[in-house]
Structure formats: structure tokens, C-alpha cells
Amino acid sequence: MRRTLWPALLGLLTACGGNFSNEDLEYLNALPTREALASKLPDSSASSVGGLRQRADQLSVGDPSSLYLDTRKASAEFNSALDGLLTLLENIRTVPPTTREPGRRTWGPWPDRNQPGHDVRFVMDRQGAFFAYSLQFKPSKDGDDAWWSFLEGSFKADAGIRKGEGELHLFVDDAVAKGINVGGLRGLTQLDVGYQNKALPSRVEMIFTAPPPSATPELRYTYRELPGGFGEMRFLVKSTDAVPGGLLEDVEITSRWTPDRGGVGTFVILEGDLKGASYRECWNAEGRVSFAKKSWELFGIGLASDCPDVSGFEE
Amino acid sequence: MRRSRRQPGALALALALLLATATQAEPMRRFALVIGNDEGGSDTRPLRYAREDARKMHGLLARLGGVSPADSLLLLNEEAQDVLAALTNLEAQAQAARARGERTALLIYYSGHAKDGALRLGDTRLAFDALKRRLADAPADIRIAILDSCRSGALTRTKGARRAPAFAIDSGATRDAKGLVILTSSSADEDSQESDSLGGSYFSHHLTSGLLGDADRSGDGRVTLFEAYSHAYARTVADTAASSAGPQHPTFSYDLAGNGDLVLTDLRASEGLVVPRSAPPGAYYFVDPGGLVVAELDKAPDLERRVALAPGTYRVKRRLEDRLRIGEVEVRRGQETVLEETRLRDAPFSDDPVKGGRARGSFWTVGMTAGFHSFFDRTVRQSLFLSVPLVGAEANLHDYFREDWVWSFDVALGGRSSRLNLETLEGASYQYSVVSLGTSLTTEWRLGDLSPFAGARLTYLYMGRKFDGGAFPDQYYATFSPGLVAGLRYRLLRRLHLTGRGRLHYLTYNVHEQGTENPNSSLGYWELAALVTYEL
């Protein structure tokens, strides 16, 4: 019996302590999750059909909606970027804070196995309902003065589960300059995310900033969401052949969708042929065109009454 | 000691004389008042087996002693006035029987405390003198008192009774005996002793064993009062000779007119166990499934003996110098079972079917609990460690370290659903759970069926919560928590106990911010529970 008793008692002793803390939960609540920020575009059978094409070529009702396809692509890019960003925060949630100080929680520092020669830590500061956090690195051989922030964020809590207003900033160019492997983010200067979900519709805005001489020094996605599966994505498509003519166009697309009755997309030509012109296209639940009309034409195709009601997003 | 040893010899002579006239006795209507009381008041320690001894005697008298259920009363842990009232009742019945011309006998058996010249019945007393007068005046031809209590021999010294061996028998007379007989378990200055291995007092055990057949030295299938007494005397003295309390000497006195021994039990019924003439001589023990010896038999060569065991299965042990002979026998209702030597097998002493554990006095109880657990601090119990109902199981080892100490091991589980309601976070639902592993060391005070207890304990307490949908990581806190426990145990049935108890616990909660004045929080919680236990 002694042979089993003592290991059992030692096991119980080592199992003392824990992470049971309400305060820790409030800190963790300030960190965004991909579920809260991701774009949620309903799938459809048309999503695998075709891709970007010139929108002026003999479009007819029932064709795959090119605006819907563009929206899908933008949604995927949006979510992919969020994944990369939030993965950095996911790991923090899996471990309890290393130190708990008044108004501060710190995870680490630890040597970063993915960034040899660097230490990493995550620091969260709290003042009432306002939380600021940063993911910091420093060369392992340097002192505490050498910590610099790769990611900075803040959140103003408004009660509820991750309800509030927040922002994140990823300083990619600093990281590259300091020898951090940024993976797929290389080519960007900075990635900024702002979001709020304390009021409807919830909003997530993502700005990709690239260094010159990039054709698109700033690329902005704005995603809004209403309860029940209604969503809106506003994004810029550069150098696309949107209308007949000798120039390629830069267009701003605003897509709004319903959970099960398709959506409505509009684009405005910012540069290129027919600058200032706009186009409106509606798609059904299968992602196929139900109505389309160009601003420079008198009549469109299909019936405008077939477009779903997405007026909930009107400002 | 020497004086007492001469006593059975004289009785044996008396026995032989009496047996010669016993068959001439007329049928007799028998009344029995059987009393058992574990309690003897505040200046005595509760007995363990007084009520059990009374139950056994009551059953035996009904089964073998010719006492009909309507003519017997069993009083357990009753007070003096209840005893007197019951006695009045039986006296009235005896009076009525006498009026119808029946011969009558009134037997009073008492197992319990006696002190300062009185029976102790809980907090009440029944003076020896008063009892004696009551018996002397009782309207029965023969009155028999059997007292199994400390210093009960004082009763036989009181006026009106002559003490054996000054026991004269008029062998020529044929008149039926009339008068008063008193048997006591100990002399006036001795304690009566109980035995855990026997599950009763030495005296009552040997008296009942003798009445079952071991005292029937004549082998005629009947056990008389004198046979039973002389058997109980010899075996009680022998068993207690080496005890720390010293040898215990039963006493016998009588005030009889006429003669004729009184047959207490008749073994010639159609059921029971027969040890045939051909069976080897020696000491036989009959052990019940609980490991207790219910009857013994010292068999002489070439003599058939009967043991009036109640229907049931028994293990039989015969002790030889170098080994045991053991086997199993089933006594069937309404049938006579013959013990065949071929059904016994050789066994080492280590296979003794008589339980050794109880000889040390320890025993186990196991049970189930249901209760409630809550922290004292309102904020803690509302938002951190919630108040929850608990269910659990526990095992208790009684009288292992010392008498009246109980070492307990328990496990309990509890849980409930809740939602967070924090300053910046509301609505997250989660499942909260508690696991408690504990051990307690308590001392209890046995006051009859009630046993208050108190002690200390140590618990390993695990508290965790799991958030719905994985909204937040699982959290837990585990720690050792010392505490105090107190409660009340009530013996509902012979082996079934009902317990109510409370616990107070202290624990340190250290998931706190460093740099604060007190990084460790001292928390306390309480538990209330009801417990049903079964004695193994």
C-alpha cells in the first residue's frame, strides 16, 4: 500500500494551485478571437464557378455573379489575414499568466522557438474597462530595455463576451528590420485592424499598408455584420478590366448579403475608363445574377424587385 | 477465586438430584421480561452489546424456552418506569393464569449497567431492593432474575436470598418448586465484561450458548436452570481469567420451597443440529456468517449432543492441538441436521473462521452522503467558488487507533451551471464542479443510539469550471484544506446508521496579483451533510 500511497500523495501535492481567476478572464476577454472578427459569407454552388471577368460582356440573368465571386475572394483574403494576426494571440489564451501584478498580466518571457535568438513576452495593462496589450520581442542576449512591440492592441470593454471596441496594429517592417521571420506578411509595412461589436452593426476594418513602390500602398477592407447572418464587405479591387475601354479600372466594391437569399453588390470606378460610373448587381441564393444595371445604361437585366432587402446596413 | 470454583461442583450435585424429579413437573406457563440497555447515565460508559444480548435472549426464549410471544416483552433502552410498567403487565397476566390453575414462571433478564445498588436504565435507576421486593411479591410460582451487569452480585447478597453453594435440596420431596432464583453475571465487586470477538458479554454469551445445548451435560435434550448456570459460570470465569479486568464470577442464589429443577430450554424439537455419538469428542464452535461464535459445544465421547441452532448456515470449527477441523453446515427450518465428520476438513489456525479483526475492536462502516458546500464570503460564493450540492461516499474505520476513534475516508462531487457577472464581462455560461477527497479523525461519545462526534480533517479540494463553447479556457484551483467536523450519529437499525454532520474548512487562495499587501487570501467554507452508513 505504501508503494502506491506516497506517489499518490506527491501527485496531489503537485496538483495544488491553479488558474482559477475572474480577473484573468477579464484580461482574456479583451483579446479578440477569429470567430468574433471573421467575415461570414454564406457558401453557394456558384462559388466554384469562374472568377473575375469583364462585367460588360452580354451578362444575362442566371449567370454566375462576378461581384459575388469577388466578394468571396475578398472575404477569404480578409479572413486569412485575420488568421495570421490572431494566431499570435491564440497561444496566449492557452496558458495562464506568468506574473500577475496590479493592473498588469504578463505571459513570459520565454525563448521563442520560432524565432531563434529572440525572447518573446505578452504584456497586458488594464485601467478600468480599458485594456492595452503588446506582443514584444527582444534579442535573447539583450536586457529589458531592448523589448520592442511587434503587435500592439487595445480594447475598451463594454461587458458581454468580448463586447467592446478595439484595435490591433502589426508592425511588420519593424519586425523584418529586427530579424523576425514574418512569413506571409513580408511585403507589408503594417497591418491595422479596428473593430467594434458593442453596437449594431458590428464592424471590422483591416488596412494593409505596403511600402513604395507598391501599386496599392494601402488596401482597406471593411466588414460589417448584423445578427441573423447579414453581412457587408467593402473593398478595393485594383487594375481590373471592369468596363470596355483601353484602361484598367480601380473599383471600390460594396457587397451586402443575406443569410439565404443572395446579396447586392455595387462598384464605383475610381480610376480608369468611365471614372465615376457605378454598377449594381444582385445575386440569388445560388450566387447567380438576378438583376444587373450599369449607371451609364438606361435599362438593366432582370427585375430590381428580385434583389434582397439589405437596407439594414444603410447609414 | 477458589471459593467460586467450588460453587459449580455443589451445583452439579444439586443438578443431579433435581434432574431425578424434573420429569415429574407439571406443565408451566412462562412469562418473560427481557431488558437491554446500553446506557447507564452520565457516570458510565455506554455498553456495546447489552441490547444485542437482550435480543438474543428474547429470541432464544421464544424459540426454545416455551415462552409464547404474547407472554414476553422486550425492552431496549427503556427507562425504569417502563420496566416497572411492563412488569406490572406481565404480573397481571401471570395472576390471571394462576387463577385458571396454571403453574406459572416469571423470568426477568436484564443486560445493562448496574451501580450503587441499582440497575441503571439510562438516566433512571431501579434499586436492587425494590426489584427484589417486586419479584418476591410477584404472582408466579417461580420467579427467575438473570442480571448481566456490573456488580450485580450485590443483589444476591441482599436479604431474602441464600447464596449457593449453601443450596439444600430435599431429594425426597415431590412437590413442585416455588420461589425466587437469581442469577447474576458478576459478584458484588466485579465488573461484567463484554467481548468484541463474541459480540456480547461473556456471561450472556455462555448462558445462551449453554441454553442452545452446550450446557446439556446429561445429553437428555433439555437444559435446566442449574445446568445453564453452572455452564455459564465455568466458561465465564475461564474466559475472563486472563483479561485486564480480572476474572468475573457469576453468582447464583435461590429462595425456593419444594423442589424440581426448571427446564429452561428444550432441545428436542424437530429442528437444529445433532452431533452424533460417533462424532469425535472435543470443543466445537458454531460461527455465524458475521464471524461471531453463536454457540459452543464441549462434546464428550460416545454421547449424542444437540445444538438448537436457528435455521441458517454456520461454519463449524473443531479445535485440535495442531490444527482446526472446519466445515459448513446448513440448518434447515423444521429439519434435524446431523453434523457429519466427513464434512469437516483440516485447516491451519490461520483459517479460523472466527473473525480476528473484531477481537481488536475495529470495524468498518461504509455509506453515502448528500450535502451542501458553501464559502462564507459572499463575493467568493457568488462569483468565484460557488455554493453547490454534494453527493459522495465514505468509509469509516471505527476503534482502530483506540476505542471511540473513527478514521474516515470520503469522496464527494458537486456542481452546477452558472454565468459570469464581472465588471467587464457578463453572460459567459459555464459548468462549475467540485471534487473533495478527505480524511477525518473523530472521537465519538456513544449515548445509546445517539453518538455525537467531533474531530479534525484534511481535504484535497478541487474546484474547476468549464465554459460553454470553449469561450474561455478551463480553470481550476486545487489545494489541501484543513478543517473541523462535528455531528451526530444515530443507530437506526442494528447495522444501519444515520448521521448528520457539519464541517468547517480553511483554505488559502493564491491566484492573486503580486505586489498586493496580502497575496494569499484566507477563505473558509462550510459543509452540511446527511449520511447513511452500513456497518460491515
Coordinates of N, CA and C in Angstrom, one line a residue, chain B residues 369 390-393 410-414 434-438 460-462 501 503 527:
Chain B
T369 N -23.4 9.9 1.1 CA -23.7 11.3 1.7 C -24.4 12.1 0.7
L390 N -23.6 18.5 -2.9 CA -22.6 17.5 -3.0 C -23.2 16.1 -2.8
V391 N -22.8 15.1 -3.5 CA -23.1 13.7 -3.2 C -21.7 13.0 -3.1
G392 N -21.7 12.0 -2.3 CA -20.4 11.3 -2.1 C -20.6 9.9 -1.4
A393 N -19.4 9.4 -1.1 CA -19.3 8.1 -0.4 C -18.2 8.2 0.6
D410 N -13.3 9.9 2.6 CA -14.5 10.3 1.9 C -14.2 10.9 0.6
V411 N -15.1 10.8 -0.3 CA -15.1 11.5 -1.6 C -16.4 12.1 -1.9
A412 N -16.5 13.3 -2.4 CA -17.7 13.9 -2.8 C -17.6 14.7 -4.0
L413 N -18.7 14.8 -4.8 CA -18.7 15.5 -6.0 C -19.9 16.5 -6.0
G414 N -19.7 17.6 -6.7 CA -20.8 18.5 -6.8 C -20.6 19.4 -8.0
V434 N -17.0 20.6 -8.2 CA -16.2 20.5 -7.0 C -15.9 19.0 -6.8
V435 N -14.7 18.7 -6.5 CA -14.3 17.3 -6.1 C -13.6 17.4 -4.7
S436 N -14.0 16.6 -3.8 CA -13.4 16.7 -2.5 C -13.0 15.3 -2.1
L437 N -11.7 15.1 -1.7 CA -11.2 13.9 -1.2 C -10.7 14.2 0.2
G438 N -11.2 13.5 1.2 CA -10.9 13.9 2.5 C -10.6 12.7 3.5
Y460 N -8.5 17.3 0.3 CA -7.9 17.8 -1.0 C -9.1 18.3 -1.8
L461 N -9.2 19.6 -2.1 CA -10.3 20.2 -2.7 C -10.0 20.6 -4.1
Y462 N -10.7 20.2 -5.1 CA -10.5 20.6 -6.5 C -11.8 21.3 -6.9
R501 N -24.0 15.9 9.9 CA -22.7 16.5 10.3 C -22.5 17.8 9.6
R503 N -19.2 20.6 8.7 CA -17.7 20.8 8.6 C -17.4 22.2 8.4
E527 N -19.7 22.9 5.2 CA -20.5 21.8 4.6 C -21.5 21.3 5.6

